[in-house]
Coordinates of N, CA and C in Angstrom, one line a residue:
M217 N 57.9 26.4 -25.7 CA 57.6 25.1 -25.2 C 56.8 25.2 -23.9
V218 N 57.3 26.1 -23.0 CA 56.6 26.2 -21.7 C 55.2 26.8 -21.9
T219 N 55.1 27.8 -22.8 CA 53.8 28.4 -23.0 C 52.9 27.3 -23.6
E220 N 53.4 26.5 -24.5 CA 52.6 25.4 -25.1 C 52.1 24.4 -24.0
Q221 N 53.0 24.1 -23.1 CA 52.7 23.2 -22.0 C 51.6 23.8 -21.0
K222 N 51.7 25.1 -20.8 CA 50.7 25.8 -19.9 C 49.4 25.7 -20.6
A223 N 49.3 25.9 -21.9 CA 48.0 25.8 -22.6 C 47.4 24.4 -22.6
I224 N 48.3 23.4 -22.7 CA 47.8 22.0 -22.6 C 47.3 21.8 -21.2
N225 N 48.0 22.2 -20.2 CA 47.6 22.0 -18.8 C 46.2 22.7 -18.5
Q226 N 46.1 24.0 -19.0 CA 44.8 24.7 -18.9 C 43.7 23.9 -19.5
A227 N 43.9 23.4 -20.7 CA 42.9 22.7 -21.4 C 42.5 21.4 -20.6
L228 N 43.5 20.7 -20.1 CA 43.2 19.5 -19.3 C 42.5 19.9 -18.0
E229 N 42.9 21.0 -17.4 CA 42.1 21.4 -16.1 C 40.7 21.8 -16.5
M230 N 40.5 22.4 -17.6 CA 39.1 22.7 -18.0 C 38.3 21.5 -18.3
R231 N 38.9 20.5 -18.9 CA 38.2 19.2 -19.2 C 37.9 18.5 -17.8
L232 N 38.8 18.5 -16.9 CA 38.6 17.9 -15.6 C 37.5 18.6 -14.8
T233 N 37.5 19.9 -14.9 CA 36.5 20.7 -14.2 C 35.1 20.4 -14.8
N234 N 35.0 20.4 -16.2 CA 33.8 20.0 -16.8 C 33.3 18.6 -16.5
A235 N 34.2 17.7 -16.4 CA 33.9 16.3 -16.0 C 33.4 16.3 -14.6
E236 N 34.0 17.0 -13.7 CA 33.6 17.0 -12.3 C 32.2 17.6 -12.2
Q237 N 31.9 18.7 -13.0 CA 30.6 19.3 -13.0 C 29.5 18.4 -13.5
A238 N 29.9 17.6 -14.5 CA 29.0 16.6 -15.1 C 28.6 15.5 -14.1
V239 N 29.6 15.1 -13.4 CA 29.4 14.0 -12.3 C 28.5 14.6 -11.2
E240 N 28.8 15.9 -10.8 CA 27.9 16.5 -9.8 C 26.5 16.6 -10.3
Q241 N 26.3 17.0 -11.6 CA 25.0 17.2 -12.1 C 24.3 15.8 -12.2
Q242 N 25.0 14.8 -12.6 CA 24.4 13.4 -12.7 C 24.0 13.0 -11.3
T243 N 24.8 13.2 -10.3 CA 24.5 12.8 -8.9 C 23.3 13.6 -8.4
F244 N 23.2 14.8 -8.7 CA 22.0 15.6 -8.3 C 20.7 15.1 -9.0
I245 N 20.8 14.8 -10.3 CA 19.7 14.2 -11.0 C 19.2 12.9 -10.4
L246 N 20.2 12.0 -10.1 CA 19.9 10.7 -9.6 C 19.2 10.9 -8.2
K247 N 19.7 11.8 -7.4 CA 19.1 12.0 -6.1 C 17.6 12.5 -6.2
E248 N 17.4 13.4 -7.2 CA 16.1 13.9 -7.4 C 15.1 12.8 -7.9
L249 N 15.6 12.0 -8.8 CA 14.8 10.9 -9.3 C 14.5 9.9 -8.1
K250 N 15.5 9.7 -7.3 CA 15.2 8.8 -6.1 C 14.1 9.4 -5.2
K251 N 14.2 10.7 -5.0 CA 13.2 11.4 -4.2 C 11.8 11.2 -4.8
K252 N 11.7 11.4 -6.1 CA 10.4 11.2 -6.8 C 9.9 9.8 -6.7
N253 N 10.9 8.8 -6.8 CA 10.5 7.4 -6.7 C 10.1 7.1 -5.3
D254 N 10.8 7.6 -4.3 CA 10.5 7.4 -2.9 C 9.0 7.9 -2.6
D255 N 8.7 9.0 -3.2 CA 7.3 9.5 -3.0 C 6.3 8.6 -3.6
R256 N 6.7 7.8 -4.5 CA 5.7 6.9 -5.3 C 5.7 5.5 -4.7
E257 N 6.4 5.2 -3.6 CA 6.5 3.9 -3.0 C 5.3 3.9 -2.0
I258 N 4.3 3.1 -2.3 CA 3.1 3.0 -1.5 C 2.7 1.6 -1.4
A259 N 2.7 1.0 -0.2 CA 2.3 -0.3 0.1 C 1.9 -0.5 1.5
F260 N 0.9 -1.3 1.8 CA 0.5 -1.6 3.2 C 0.0 -3.0 3.2
S261 N 0.0 -3.6 4.4 CA -0.6 -4.9 4.7 C -0.8 -5.0 6.2
A262 N -2.0 -5.4 6.5 CA -2.4 -5.5 8.0 C -3.4 -6.6 8.2
S263 N -3.4 -7.1 9.5 CA -4.4 -8.0 9.9 C -5.3 -7.4 11.0
V264 N -6.4 -8.0 11.3 CA -7.3 -7.4 12.2 C -6.8 -7.3 13.7
M265 N -6.3 -8.4 14.2 CA -6.0 -8.4 15.7 C -4.5 -8.3 15.9
Q266 N -4.2 -7.4 16.9 CA -2.8 -7.3 17.3 C -2.4 -8.4 18.2
S267 N -3.3 -8.9 19.1 CA -3.1 -9.9 20.0 C -4.4 -10.6 20.4
G268 N -4.2 -11.8 21.0 CA -5.4 -12.5 21.4 C -6.1 -13.2 20.2
S269 N -7.4 -13.6 20.5 CA -8.2 -14.2 19.4 C -9.7 -13.9 19.7
G270 N -10.5 -14.0 18.7 CA -11.9 -13.8 18.9 C -12.7 -13.5 17.7
F271 N -14.0 -13.3 17.9 CA -14.9 -12.9 16.8 C -15.0 -11.4 16.7
I272 N -15.2 -11.0 15.5 CA -15.7 -9.6 15.2 C -17.0 -9.8 14.5
G273 N -18.1 -9.3 15.1 CA -19.4 -9.4 14.6 C -20.1 -10.6 15.3
P274 N -21.3 -10.9 15.0 CA -22.1 -10.1 14.0 C -22.7 -8.8 14.5
F275 N -22.9 -7.9 13.7 CA -23.5 -6.6 14.0 C -24.8 -6.4 13.2
T276 N -25.7 -5.5 13.7 CA -26.9 -5.3 12.9 C -26.7 -4.5 11.7
N277 N -25.7 -3.7 11.7 CA -25.3 -2.8 10.5 C -23.9 -3.2 10.0
E278 N -23.6 -2.8 8.8 CA -22.3 -3.0 8.2 C -21.3 -2.1 9.1
I279 N -20.1 -2.6 9.2 CA -19.1 -1.8 9.9 C -17.8 -1.8 9.1
T280 N -17.0 -0.7 9.2 CA -15.7 -0.6 8.6 C -14.7 -1.4 9.5
L281 N -14.1 -2.4 8.9 CA -13.1 -3.1 9.7 C -11.8 -2.3 9.9
T282 N -11.2 -2.4 11.1 CA -10.0 -1.8 11.3 C -8.9 -2.9 11.5
Y283 N -7.9 -2.8 10.6 CA -6.8 -3.8 10.6 C -5.7 -3.1 11.4
R284 N -5.6 -3.5 12.7 CA -4.6 -2.8 13.6 C -3.2 -3.4 13.6
N285 N -3.1 -4.6 13.2 CA -1.8 -5.3 13.2 C -1.1 -5.0 11.9
V286 N -0.4 -3.9 11.8 CA 0.2 -3.5 10.6 C 1.6 -4.1 10.4
F287 N 1.7 -4.8 9.2 CA 2.9 -5.5 8.9 C 3.8 -4.5 8.1
T288 N 3.2 -3.8 7.2 CA 3.9 -2.8 6.3 C 3.0 -1.6 6.1
N289 N 3.6 -0.4 6.1 CA 2.8 0.8 5.8 C 3.7 1.8 5.1
I290 N 4.3 1.5 4.0 CA 5.2 2.3 3.3 C 4.4 3.5 2.7
G291 N 4.8 4.7 3.0 CA 4.0 5.9 2.5 C 3.0 6.3 3.5
N292 N 2.7 5.5 4.5 CA 1.7 5.9 5.6 C 0.4 6.3 5.0
A293 N -0.1 5.7 4.0 CA -1.4 6.0 3.4 C -2.5 5.2 4.0
Y294 N -2.2 4.1 4.8 CA -3.2 3.4 5.5 C -3.2 3.8 6.9
N295 N -4.5 4.0 7.4 CA -4.6 4.5 8.8 C -5.2 3.3 9.6
P296 N -4.4 2.7 10.6 CA -4.9 1.5 11.3 C -6.0 1.9 12.4
I297 N -6.1 3.2 12.7 CA -7.2 3.6 13.6 C -8.5 3.6 13.0
T298 N -8.6 4.1 11.7 CA -9.9 4.2 11.0 C -10.1 3.0 10.0
G299 N -9.0 2.3 9.6 CA -9.1 1.2 8.7 C -9.2 1.7 7.2
I300 N -8.9 3.0 7.0 CA -9.0 3.6 5.7 C -7.7 3.9 5.0
F301 N -7.6 3.5 3.8 CA -6.5 3.8 2.9 C -6.9 5.1 2.1
T302 N -6.0 6.1 2.1 CA -6.3 7.3 1.4 C -5.2 7.5 0.3
A303 N -5.5 7.6 -0.9 CA -4.6 7.6 -2.0 C -3.8 8.9 -2.0
P304 N -2.4 8.8 -1.8 CA -1.6 10.1 -1.8 C -1.2 10.5 -3.3
L305 N -1.4 9.6 -4.2 CA -1.0 9.8 -5.6 C -2.1 9.3 -6.5
K306 N -2.3 10.0 -7.7 CA -3.2 9.4 -8.7 C -2.4 8.2 -9.3
G307 N -3.1 7.1 -9.4 CA -2.5 5.9 -10.0 C -3.4 4.7 -10.0
V308 N -2.8 3.6 -10.4 CA -3.5 2.3 -10.4 C -3.0 1.5 -9.3
Y309 N -3.9 1.0 -8.4 CA -3.6 0.3 -7.2 C -4.2 -1.1 -7.2
M310 N -3.5 -2.0 -6.5 CA -4.0 -3.3 -6.3 C -4.4 -3.5 -4.8
F311 N -5.6 -4.0 -4.5 CA -6.1 -4.3 -3.2 C -6.5 -5.7 -3.0
G312 N -6.3 -6.3 -1.9 CA -6.8 -7.6 -1.6 C -7.3 -7.8 -0.2
I313 N -8.2 -8.7 0.0 CA -8.7 -9.0 1.4 C -8.8 -10.5 1.5
S314 N -8.7 -10.9 2.8 CA -9.0 -12.3 3.1 C -9.9 -12.3 4.3
V315 N -10.9 -13.2 4.4 CA -11.8 -13.4 5.5 C -11.7 -14.8 6.0
Y316 N -11.9 -15.0 7.3 CA -11.9 -16.4 7.8 C -13.0 -16.4 8.8
G317 N -13.7 -17.6 8.8 CA -14.8 -17.7 9.8 C -14.9 -19.1 10.3
R318 N -15.8 -19.2 11.3 CA -16.2 -20.5 11.9 C -17.7 -20.7 11.8
P319 N -18.1 -21.9 11.9 CA -19.5 -22.2 11.8 C -20.4 -21.4 12.7
G320 N -21.6 -21.0 12.2 CA -22.5 -20.2 12.9 C -23.0 -19.0 12.2
N321 N -22.1 -18.3 11.5 CA -22.3 -17.1 10.7 C -21.4 -17.1 9.5
A322 N -21.9 -16.6 8.4 CA -21.1 -16.4 7.2 C -20.1 -15.3 7.5
A323 N -19.0 -15.4 6.8 CA -18.0 -14.3 6.8 C -18.0 -13.6 5.5
T324 N -18.5 -12.4 5.5 CA -18.6 -11.6 4.2 C -18.1 -10.2 4.4
A325 N -17.1 -9.8 3.6 CA -16.6 -8.5 3.7 C -16.4 -8.0 2.3
A326 N -16.4 -6.7 2.1 CA -16.3 -6.0 0.8 C -15.2 -4.9 0.8
I327 N -14.5 -4.8 -0.3 CA -13.6 -3.7 -0.5 C -14.5 -2.6 -1.1
I328 N -14.4 -1.4 -0.5 CA -15.2 -0.3 -0.8 C -14.3 0.9 -1.3
K329 N -14.7 1.5 -2.4 CA -13.9 2.6 -2.9 C -14.9 3.8 -2.9
N330 N -14.6 4.8 -2.1 CA -15.4 6.1 -2.1 C -16.9 5.8 -1.8
G331 N -17.2 4.8 -1.0 CA -18.5 4.5 -0.6 C -19.2 3.5 -1.5
K332 N -18.5 3.0 -2.6 CA -19.2 2.1 -3.5 C -18.4 0.7 -3.4
Q333 N -19.2 -0.3 -3.4 CA -18.6 -1.7 -3.3 C -17.9 -2.0 -4.6
A334 N -16.7 -2.5 -4.4 CA -15.9 -3.0 -5.6 C -16.0 -4.5 -5.7
V335 N -15.5 -5.2 -4.7 CA -15.6 -6.7 -4.7 C -15.9 -7.2 -3.3
V336 N -16.3 -8.5 -3.3 CA -16.7 -9.1 -2.0 C -16.0 -10.4 -1.9
A337 N -15.6 -10.7 -0.6 CA -15.1 -12.0 -0.2 C -16.1 -12.6 0.7
D338 N -16.6 -13.8 0.4 CA -17.8 -14.4 1.1 C -17.5 -15.9 1.3
A339 N -17.8 -16.4 2.5 CA -17.6 -17.8 2.8 C -18.6 -18.2 3.9
N340 N -19.0 -19.5 3.8 CA -19.9 -20.0 4.8 C -20.0 -21.6 4.7
Q341 N -19.8 -22.2 5.8 CA -20.0 -23.7 5.9 C -20.7 -24.0 7.2
P342 N -21.6 -24.9 7.3 CA -22.3 -25.2 8.5 C -21.5 -25.9 9.5
Q343 N -20.4 -26.7 9.1 CA -19.7 -27.5 10.1 C -18.2 -27.3 10.2
N344 N -17.6 -26.7 9.3 CA -16.1 -26.5 9.3 C -15.8 -25.1 9.2
V345 N -14.5 -24.8 9.5 CA -14.0 -23.4 9.3 C -13.9 -23.1 7.8
F346 N -13.9 -21.9 7.5 CA -13.9 -21.5 6.1 C -13.2 -20.2 5.9
S347 N -12.8 -19.9 4.6 CA -12.1 -18.7 4.3 C -12.4 -18.3 2.8
S348 N -12.2 -17.0 2.5 CA -12.4 -16.5 1.2 C -11.4 -15.4 1.0
S349 N -11.1 -15.1 -0.2 CA -10.3 -13.9 -0.5 C -10.8 -13.3 -1.9
N350 N -10.4 -12.1 -2.1 CA -10.7 -11.4 -3.3 C -9.8 -10.2 -3.5
G351 N -9.6 -9.8 -4.7 CA -8.8 -8.6 -5.0 C -9.3 -7.8 -6.2
V352 N -8.8 -6.6 -6.3 CA -9.3 -5.7 -7.3 C -8.2 -4.7 -7.7
V353 N -8.1 -4.3 -8.9 CA -7.2 -3.2 -9.4 C -8.1 -2.0 -9.6
L354 N -7.8 -0.9 -8.9 CA -8.6 0.3 -8.9 C -7.8 1.5 -9.4
L355 N -8.4 2.3 -10.2 CA -7.8 3.6 -10.6 C -8.2 4.6 -9.5
L356 N -7.3 5.2 -8.8 CA -7.6 6.2 -7.8 C -7.0 7.6 -8.1
E357 N -7.8 8.5 -7.7 CA -7.4 9.9 -7.7 C -6.8 10.3 -6.3
V358 N -6.0 11.3 -6.2 CA -5.5 11.8 -4.9 C -6.7 12.0 -4.0
G359 N -6.7 11.5 -2.8 CA -7.7 11.6 -1.8 C -8.8 10.6 -1.9
D360 N -8.9 9.8 -2.9 CA -9.8 8.7 -2.9 C -9.6 7.7 -1.7
V361 N -10.6 7.1 -1.2 CA -10.5 6.3 0.0 C -10.9 4.8 -0.4
V362 N -10.2 3.9 0.2 CA -10.5 2.5 0.1 C -10.5 1.8 1.5
Y363 N -11.5 1.0 1.8 CA -11.6 0.4 3.1 C -12.4 -0.9 2.9
V364 N -12.5 -1.6 4.0 CA -13.2 -2.9 4.0 C -14.4 -2.8 4.9
R365 N -15.6 -3.3 4.5 CA -16.8 -3.3 5.3 C -17.2 -4.8 5.6
L366 N -17.4 -5.1 6.9 CA -18.0 -6.4 7.2 C -19.5 -6.2 7.1
W367 N -20.1 -7.1 6.4 CA -21.6 -7.1 6.2 C -22.3 -7.3 7.5
S368 N -23.5 -6.8 7.5 CA -24.4 -7.0 8.7 C -24.7 -8.5 8.8
D369 N -24.9 -8.9 10.1 CA -25.2 -10.3 10.4 C -24.1 -11.3 10.0
R370 N -22.9 -10.8 9.8 CA -21.7 -11.6 9.4 C -20.7 -11.5 10.5
R371 N -19.8 -12.5 10.6 CA -18.7 -12.4 11.6 C -17.5 -13.0 11.0
I372 N -16.3 -12.6 11.5 CA -15.0 -13.2 11.2 C -14.4 -13.6 12.5
F373 N -13.4 -14.5 12.4 CA -12.6 -14.9 13.5 C -11.2 -14.7 13.2
D374 N -10.4 -14.1 14.2 CA -9.0 -13.9 14.0 C -8.2 -14.3 15.2
D375 N -7.0 -14.6 15.0 CA -6.1 -14.9 16.1 C -4.6 -14.6 15.7
H376 N -3.6 -15.2 16.4 CA -2.2 -14.9 16.1 C -1.8 -15.4 14.7
N377 N -2.6 -16.1 14.0 CA -2.3 -16.6 12.7 C -2.6 -15.5 11.6
N378 N -3.2 -14.4 12.0 CA -3.5 -13.3 11.1 C -4.3 -13.7 9.9
L379 N -5.5 -14.2 10.2 CA -6.4 -14.9 9.2 C -7.2 -13.9 8.4
N380 N -7.4 -12.7 8.8 CA -8.2 -11.7 8.1 C -7.2 -10.5 7.8
T381 N -7.0 -10.3 6.5 CA -6.0 -9.3 6.1 C -6.6 -8.4 5.0
F382 N -6.0 -7.2 5.0 CA -6.3 -6.1 4.0 C -4.9 -5.6 3.6
S383 N -4.7 -5.6 2.2 CA -3.4 -5.2 1.7 C -3.6 -4.4 0.4
G384 N -2.7 -3.5 0.1 CA -2.8 -2.7 -1.1 C -1.4 -2.1 -1.4
Y385 N -1.3 -1.8 -2.7 CA 0.0 -1.2 -3.2 C -0.3 -0.5 -4.5
I386 N 0.6 0.4 -4.8 CA 0.5 1.1 -6.1 C 1.2 0.3 -7.2
L387 N 0.5 0.1 -8.3 CA 1.1 -0.6 -9.4 C 1.9 0.4 -10.2
F388 N 1.3 1.5 -10.5 CA 2.1 2.6 -11.1 C 1.3 3.9 -11.0
P389 N 2.0 5.0 -10.8 CA 1.4 6.3 -10.8 C 1.0 6.8 -12.2
L390 N 0.0 7.7 -12.2 CA -0.4 8.3 -13.5 C -0.2 9.8 -13.4

C-alpha cells in the first residue's frame, strides 16, 4: 500500500512539474509575442508650432515642414527636427495632414513619399480664413521616408490651436 501511494505521489508530482513547465513556456511565449507587437507599434502626431503664433512662408522654393510640437511619437519613427518619418518596418501606413491659412496666400502642402508627391491639401479664400486636409494609405519598405512639403509662394498660419498637423500610423506590418 505504501509503495502504491509513493507511485501515485510521484505521478502527481510529475504532472505538477509538467503543468508548471507548460505555464512557464506559455508565459515566455506571451512575453515574446508582446515584444514583437511592441516593435510593431508605430504612431505619431505633431503640429507646426510649439508656442506662439505666426505664418510659415511664403518662400520662393518648396520647403519641408517641421512639425515640432509632438503629441505622440510611439516607435520614434518621426523626427521633429527634420520633419521626416522613416519607416522602421515594412507595412501599410496611414498618413494625414491639415493646413490652415489666412487671406493673402493660398495654403498648399503635399505628403511626399521618397521624393514623390502622394496627395495635396490646398485651400484659398480672398476674405476669410480657410483650411484643408488630406490623407493617404501608403505601402512602405524599411527606410522609406514620408514628409510634408509647403509649396512655393504658399503660407500657413499656426498658433496654440495646433491648426497644421501631420500624423501617421501603421495599419499592419507585412
